[in-house]
Amino acid sequence: MTQLAIEVGALAKVFGGLAAVDGVSLSVPAGERRVLIGPNGAGKTTLFHCITGTLKPTRGSVRLFGRDVTRDPEHRRTALGMGRTFQITNVFPDLTLLENMTLAIVGTDRRKWVMHRAVAAFADVRRQALEGLEAVGLAGRAAQPVKLVSYGERRQLELALALNTRPKVLFLDEPCAGLSPSERQRISKMIAGLPRDITLVMIEHDMDVALGLADRVTVLHQGRVILEGTPDEVRANAEVREVYFGHG
Amino acid sequence: MDRGRLALSLIALAAALALPFVAGPFWTGLATQMYIFGLLALSVDLLLGHAGLFSLTHASFFAVSAYTVAILQVRYAVPTTLAAPAGILAGTLLAAVFGISVRTRGVYFILITIALGYVVWGVAHRWSSFTGGDNGVTNVPFPAIGGVGITSHTQYYYLVLAVILLCALGYRVLIRSPFGLGLRGIKASETRMQSLGYRTSAHLYAAFVLSGALASLAGVLYVYYNRFVNPVASSFPISVEAALMAIVGGSGTIIGPFLGAGVVLGLRNWVSSFFEMHHAIMGAVFIATVLWAPDGLVGIAARLRARFSRPKEPGP
Amino acid sequence: MLTSAILQAINGVSLAALLFLLASGFTLSFGLMRVVNMAHGAYYLLGGYIGLSVAQKTGSFALAIVAGGAAIAVLGYFIDHFLIRRTGENHLAQVLLTVGVAFVLGDVALAIWGGDNLMVPAPKFLKGSVVLPGDVYYPMYRLVMIFFGVFVGVVLWLLYKKTQIGAVVRAGVDDREQVNATGINVDLLFVMVSALASFLAGMAGVVGGAFLTLYPGAEWEILVYALVVVIVGGLGSLGGAMIGALVVGLLDAYGRWLLPEFSYFVLFGPIALLMLFRPRGLFGKEH
Ligand SMILES: Nc1ncnc2c1ncn2[C@@H]1O[C@H](COP(=O)(O)OP(=O)(O)OP(=O)(O)O)[C@@H](O)[C@H]1O
Ligand SMILES: [Mg+2]
């Protein structure tokens, strides 16, 4: 039996009176690629926030490789191997792409505390940052401030940041949202080419991308899991068609 | 550093070195004050311009350090070599306590730092048996290191100049370091920094204490220049003027806070020679800065340079 | 000893009543309009001075209160409309701008009323002392001050909880978008709330000027107390302002009595504890 990378137990998040996530349990074995689907407002992003520590869940627990991280702050979880992207691009607009990457690279080691040496003196960080940008096709943009690059390029940077925190489990919140078809293809190809030892949990609206990439799919609706299965099972399920595609 | 800026820096340095010879004691004194308050403004700007925290309690560290030096030197005849470090230590320790305010953000941070600043002012003002009350502590001697003592304001000018140059160099390394970059990251997006593995509160706390240490150093320079200290040094106007200096000059830069200190102090000196209401003038500078020059002098200079160095780009 | 302790409690509550007048306006303007107005202390001082002049001319304390409040409401409107509004929701800019306004107002007040401690003359029937149970003499004015504070508190509370406008304001404090959705004239609502806040500050100056006296610098001292009230209670919360005022008023009274040299230090306690356990105050919300 393989180890569980992520184990979510009866997790709930209530905003005011609204239960955005309403008792979700979820187990993702190490190395699996799991895609979360569900209509708008199903609670997918909120579930991500609670797992990665951006939000405190109202109830329930989160385990990472067997370790209870429910009470751990977000930066601890990142240090333990969670990486994530945001649905709404969350990068550093005034900094250059290279600086953005530098922040991601030194964020998970002690070098982030270095005060007496300029960033430029860390040749290996710079090399890794450029490689990271190269991987998402942004090497030519390294010296530009983020606010001057296109939306699609920012989405790619968003992904590159998450990839460079040494994640063991990667949470991607609609990485392709708002991209042009060609960019979309490039990104999904890149995600498909990620090393298999990285556990992947991804939210995706595009059914072709989602079902093509996933080992298993979890369907969320109104804060609850309504189905979990292989892409084929999900495709065949009538209830999913009902809630997800509008009608059967 | 490009050649233009290098040349400009060298000219500025030469001017600073020559100042006591070409200008009289009045200007030398004003420049000394500009360096001291510029350093205080720079300390405020480490938080404001880099980490995005608007502290209004920096006069506390400045004053606690100044009081410590004054009391040690005057009442206990402690030599400068011990009194000055003790002053910096005292101010920094206070910053380590007040640093818990980094648990808050935004408006709460601003309001809490104002309130904390008043605690220090209240103690300076009311605990008269120790602080000398409104009269403060007077007759602080010039500093003396080993057997070598400063004997004139001109000599002291050069000492202050040397200290602030060292500080500026150190500050430059700090803001370019991974730690300094981290602060700018937090200013831009704290949530993202947390998800990248940063314990942002710890980063901000460290920045707060460092910034308090720098303000304390400014306090030491101040008390030896002024030769006395009273509760005014710890008052709210000092804190808020330090922030104003940073903004007037250009927040987020090194030269900006010093330029801003020059503008504010120069203006106040000039205005108070013919007009009594100098608080009102300061108030007008606050209002004008917010409404018309939020990026300060450095921002204005950058905009002008951009306009003149490159022809207008064709429309999109 | 016990009687002193009781006296200090009454002192504390009467200061709380005054602080509530000032803090309620501050907290409401933040709650609804997200405006941090550091000129509130200057409004207090200027309102007090205007009331003083009116009281000296007319001999009417009631008129002084109304005049002090009304003059500041008008002044506040202009400052809001021509200056503060231009800062948008940039709190840093608001703070700097309104500190600047406070400096200007403080100097203008100094030029007109001078630098001495001045006391607003309280009406005859409020002078002298009352004998409380246990043969304790207590100044009548400060006792009435408590009732006045409670009265204003109740009026504000009713306005806030029971009227249509109050409902809109409450909705706006919770969620700004909602105000736009109600179809009410938002600009008018903002003007009204900001006028009310300024009025309360000006009125507080007259009321406070009759027992704390007015002098240059008083604007900052009182503002800091009001800020601590707001920090303790939580920005934007009227109930929080009441509780916060009581906490600060009582701490200040006992602090002055027991640790006169460190009374400001006593204020540090609640702030520090709050920062450790409730960074947004007792009733503060996420903003
Ligand atoms: N901070 C918040 N406060 C209040 N309600 C919220 C908050 N965040 C999300 N919600 C609500 O919770 C529900 C779930 O939102 P969530 O963003 O998790 O959905 P989602 O599945 O990611 O949707 P989408 O596909 O549109 O991204 C929605 O009804 C949303 O309005
Ligand atoms: Mg979502």
Short mmCIF file of N, CA and C in Angstrom, two decimals, chain B residues 180-263:
data_model
loop_
_atom_site.label_atom_id
_atom_site.label_comp_id
_atom_site.label_asym_id
_atom_site.label_seq_id
_atom_site.Cartn_x
_atom_site.Cartn_y
_atom_site.Cartn_z
N GLY B 180 16.21 41.57 2.67
CA GLY B 180 15.61 42.82 2.18
C GLY B 180 14.62 42.56 1.06
N LEU B 181 14.97 41.63 0.17
CA LEU B 181 14.06 41.27 -0.91
C LEU B 181 12.78 40.68 -0.31
N GLY B 182 12.96 39.88 0.74
CA GLY B 182 11.81 39.29 1.42
C GLY B 182 10.86 40.36 1.94
N LEU B 183 11.42 41.44 2.48
CA LEU B 183 10.56 42.51 2.97
C LEU B 183 9.73 43.10 1.84
N ARG B 184 10.38 43.30 0.70
CA ARG B 184 9.62 43.87 -0.42
C ARG B 184 8.54 42.90 -0.90
N GLY B 185 8.86 41.61 -0.80
CA GLY B 185 7.86 40.60 -1.14
C GLY B 185 6.66 40.69 -0.22
N ILE B 186 6.92 40.86 1.06
CA ILE B 186 5.82 40.95 2.02
C ILE B 186 4.98 42.19 1.75
N LYS B 187 5.66 43.29 1.42
CA LYS B 187 4.91 44.51 1.12
C LYS B 187 3.96 44.27 -0.05
N ALA B 188 4.43 43.54 -1.06
CA ALA B 188 3.61 43.33 -2.25
C ALA B 188 2.52 42.30 -2.01
N SER B 189 2.83 41.18 -1.39
CA SER B 189 1.81 40.15 -1.16
C SER B 189 2.22 39.24 -0.02
N GLU B 190 1.66 39.51 1.12
CA GLU B 190 2.02 38.72 2.28
C GLU B 190 1.52 37.27 2.14
N THR B 191 0.33 37.09 1.54
CA THR B 191 -0.20 35.73 1.42
C THR B 191 0.72 34.88 0.56
N ARG B 192 1.22 35.46 -0.51
CA ARG B 192 2.09 34.69 -1.38
C ARG B 192 3.39 34.34 -0.67
N MET B 193 3.90 35.29 0.09
CA MET B 193 5.14 35.02 0.82
C MET B 193 4.95 33.87 1.79
N GLN B 194 3.81 33.83 2.45
CA GLN B 194 3.57 32.73 3.38
C GLN B 194 3.52 31.41 2.63
N SER B 195 2.88 31.43 1.47
CA SER B 195 2.80 30.16 0.75
C SER B 195 4.14 29.79 0.13
N LEU B 196 5.07 30.73 0.07
CA LEU B 196 6.42 30.38 -0.41
C LEU B 196 7.31 29.92 0.75
N GLY B 197 6.77 29.89 1.97
CA GLY B 197 7.54 29.36 3.09
C GLY B 197 8.07 30.40 4.06
N TYR B 198 7.67 31.65 3.90
CA TYR B 198 8.17 32.69 4.80
C TYR B 198 7.26 32.84 6.00
N ARG B 199 7.89 32.92 7.18
CA ARG B 199 7.12 33.28 8.37
C ARG B 199 7.15 34.79 8.41
N THR B 200 6.15 35.39 7.81
CA THR B 200 6.24 36.83 7.53
C THR B 200 6.31 37.67 8.80
N SER B 201 5.61 37.23 9.85
CA SER B 201 5.65 38.02 11.08
C SER B 201 7.07 38.06 11.64
N ALA B 202 7.78 36.95 11.54
CA ALA B 202 9.16 36.93 12.04
C ALA B 202 10.03 37.86 11.21
N HIS B 203 9.83 37.87 9.90
CA HIS B 203 10.57 38.77 9.04
C HIS B 203 10.31 40.23 9.43
N LEU B 204 9.04 40.54 9.61
CA LEU B 204 8.69 41.92 9.94
C LEU B 204 9.21 42.29 11.32
N TYR B 205 9.17 41.33 12.23
CA TYR B 205 9.68 41.61 13.58
C TYR B 205 11.17 41.94 13.51
N ALA B 206 11.90 41.13 12.76
CA ALA B 206 13.34 41.38 12.63
C ALA B 206 13.58 42.76 12.01
N ALA B 207 12.78 43.10 11.00
CA ALA B 207 12.95 44.40 10.36
C ALA B 207 12.63 45.52 11.36
N PHE B 208 11.62 45.28 12.17
CA PHE B 208 11.23 46.29 13.15
C PHE B 208 12.37 46.55 14.13
N VAL B 209 12.97 45.47 14.62
CA VAL B 209 14.05 45.63 15.61
C VAL B 209 15.26 46.30 14.96
N LEU B 210 15.60 45.87 13.75
CA LEU B 210 16.72 46.51 13.04
C LEU B 210 16.47 48.00 12.85
N SER B 211 15.26 48.29 12.46
CA SER B 211 14.92 49.68 12.21
C SER B 211 14.97 50.47 13.52
N GLY B 212 14.55 49.82 14.62
CA GLY B 212 14.65 50.48 15.93
C GLY B 212 16.10 50.73 16.30
N ALA B 213 16.98 49.79 15.94
CA ALA B 213 18.40 49.97 16.26
C ALA B 213 18.97 51.18 15.51
N LEU B 214 18.54 51.32 14.27
CA LEU B 214 19.01 52.45 13.46
C LEU B 214 18.49 53.78 14.04
N ALA B 215 17.24 53.77 14.46
CA ALA B 215 16.66 54.97 15.09
C ALA B 215 17.42 55.29 16.38
N SER B 216 17.82 54.24 17.11
CA SER B 216 18.56 54.46 18.36
C SER B 216 19.92 55.09 18.07
N LEU B 217 20.55 54.64 16.99
CA LEU B 217 21.83 55.24 16.61
C LEU B 217 21.64 56.73 16.31
N ALA B 218 20.55 57.03 15.61
CA ALA B 218 20.26 58.44 15.33
C ALA B 218 20.09 59.20 16.64
N GLY B 219 19.48 58.55 17.63
CA GLY B 219 19.28 59.20 18.93
C GLY B 219 20.60 59.53 19.61
N VAL B 220 21.57 58.62 19.48
CA VAL B 220 22.90 58.89 20.07
C VAL B 220 23.53 60.10 19.40
N LEU B 221 23.49 60.11 18.07
CA LEU B 221 24.07 61.24 17.34
C LEU B 221 23.38 62.54 17.73
N TYR B 222 22.08 62.45 17.93
CA TYR B 222 21.28 63.63 18.26
C TYR B 222 21.68 64.21 19.62
N VAL B 223 21.81 63.35 20.61
CA VAL B 223 22.02 63.88 21.95
C VAL B 223 23.41 64.52 22.06
N TYR B 224 24.38 64.00 21.36
CA TYR B 224 25.71 64.61 21.41
C TYR B 224 25.74 65.91 20.60
N TYR B 225 24.87 66.03 19.64
CA TYR B 225 24.82 67.28 18.88
C TYR B 225 24.09 68.35 19.69
N ASN B 226 22.93 67.95 20.20
CA ASN B 226 22.04 68.87 20.88
C ASN B 226 22.57 69.26 22.26
N ARG B 227 23.29 68.34 22.91
CA ARG B 227 23.87 68.48 24.24
C ARG B 227 22.81 68.47 25.33
N PHE B 228 21.56 68.24 25.00
CA PHE B 228 20.54 67.99 26.02
C PHE B 228 19.43 67.18 25.36
N VAL B 229 18.56 66.62 26.18
CA VAL B 229 17.41 65.92 25.62
C VAL B 229 16.24 66.16 26.56
N ASN B 230 15.07 66.41 25.97
CA ASN B 230 13.86 66.56 26.77
C ASN B 230 12.72 65.79 26.10
N PRO B 231 11.54 65.76 26.72
CA PRO B 231 10.48 64.88 26.18
C PRO B 231 10.12 65.16 24.73
N VAL B 232 10.45 66.35 24.21
CA VAL B 232 10.13 66.64 22.82
C VAL B 232 10.73 65.57 21.89
N ALA B 233 11.92 65.07 22.23
CA ALA B 233 12.57 64.08 21.38
C ALA B 233 11.73 62.83 21.21
N SER B 234 10.88 62.53 22.20
CA SER B 234 10.09 61.30 22.13
C SER B 234 8.69 61.56 21.61
N SER B 235 8.41 62.81 21.21
CA SER B 235 7.01 63.16 20.96
C SER B 235 6.55 62.70 19.58
N PHE B 236 5.25 62.63 19.47
CA PHE B 236 4.62 62.20 18.23
C PHE B 236 5.07 63.01 17.01
N PRO B 237 5.16 64.36 17.12
CA PRO B 237 5.61 65.10 15.93
C PRO B 237 6.95 64.63 15.37
N ILE B 238 7.87 64.19 16.24
CA ILE B 238 9.16 63.70 15.73
C ILE B 238 8.94 62.45 14.89
N SER B 239 8.12 61.54 15.40
CA SER B 239 7.86 60.30 14.64
C SER B 239 7.23 60.60 13.30
N VAL B 240 6.24 61.46 13.33
CA VAL B 240 5.48 61.67 12.09
C VAL B 240 6.31 62.51 11.12
N GLU B 241 7.15 63.41 11.65
CA GLU B 241 8.01 64.17 10.75
C GLU B 241 9.07 63.28 10.11
N ALA B 242 9.55 62.29 10.86
CA ALA B 242 10.52 61.38 10.27
C ALA B 242 9.89 60.65 9.08
N ALA B 243 8.66 60.23 9.24
CA ALA B 243 7.97 59.57 8.12
C ALA B 243 7.79 60.55 6.97
N LEU B 244 7.43 61.77 7.33
CA LEU B 244 7.25 62.79 6.29
C LEU B 244 8.53 63.02 5.50
N MET B 245 9.66 63.11 6.24
CA MET B 245 10.95 63.32 5.57
C MET B 245 11.21 62.21 4.56
N ALA B 246 10.95 60.97 4.97
CA ALA B 246 11.18 59.85 4.06
C ALA B 246 10.31 59.99 2.81
N ILE B 247 9.07 60.40 3.01
CA ILE B 247 8.16 60.48 1.86
C ILE B 247 8.48 61.68 0.99
N VAL B 248 8.78 62.82 1.63
CA VAL B 248 9.11 64.02 0.85
C VAL B 248 10.34 63.75 -0.02
N GLY B 249 11.33 63.08 0.56
CA GLY B 249 12.54 62.82 -0.21
C GLY B 249 12.32 61.72 -1.23
N GLY B 250 11.68 60.67 -0.84
CA GLY B 250 11.46 59.54 -1.75
C GLY B 250 11.58 58.25 -0.97
N SER B 251 10.43 57.67 -0.66
CA SER B 251 10.40 56.46 0.14
C SER B 251 10.94 55.28 -0.67
N GLY B 252 11.65 54.39 0.00
CA GLY B 252 12.18 53.22 -0.69
C GLY B 252 13.56 53.44 -1.28
N THR B 253 14.11 54.64 -1.09
CA THR B 253 15.47 54.91 -1.58
C THR B 253 16.36 55.21 -0.36
N ILE B 254 17.65 55.34 -0.60
CA ILE B 254 18.54 55.67 0.52
C ILE B 254 18.75 57.17 0.62
N ILE B 255 18.92 57.81 -0.50
CA ILE B 255 19.19 59.25 -0.47
C ILE B 255 17.92 60.03 -0.09
N GLY B 256 16.77 59.47 -0.45
CA GLY B 256 15.50 60.17 -0.25
C GLY B 256 15.29 60.71 1.16
N PRO B 257 15.37 59.84 2.17
CA PRO B 257 15.14 60.33 3.53
C PRO B 257 16.07 61.47 3.93
N PHE B 258 17.31 61.45 3.44
CA PHE B 258 18.23 62.53 3.78
C PHE B 258 17.84 63.81 3.07
N LEU B 259 17.49 63.69 1.79
CA LEU B 259 17.01 64.87 1.07
C LEU B 259 15.78 65.44 1.75
N GLY B 260 14.87 64.53 2.11
CA GLY B 260 13.63 64.97 2.76
C GLY B 260 13.92 65.68 4.07
N ALA B 261 14.89 65.15 4.83
CA ALA B 261 15.25 65.81 6.08
C ALA B 261 15.78 67.20 5.79
N GLY B 262 16.59 67.33 4.74
CA GLY B 262 17.12 68.64 4.38
C GLY B 262 16.00 69.61 4.04
N VAL B 263 15.05 69.15 3.24
CA VAL B 263 13.95 70.02 2.83
C VAL B 263 13.14 70.46 4.05
#
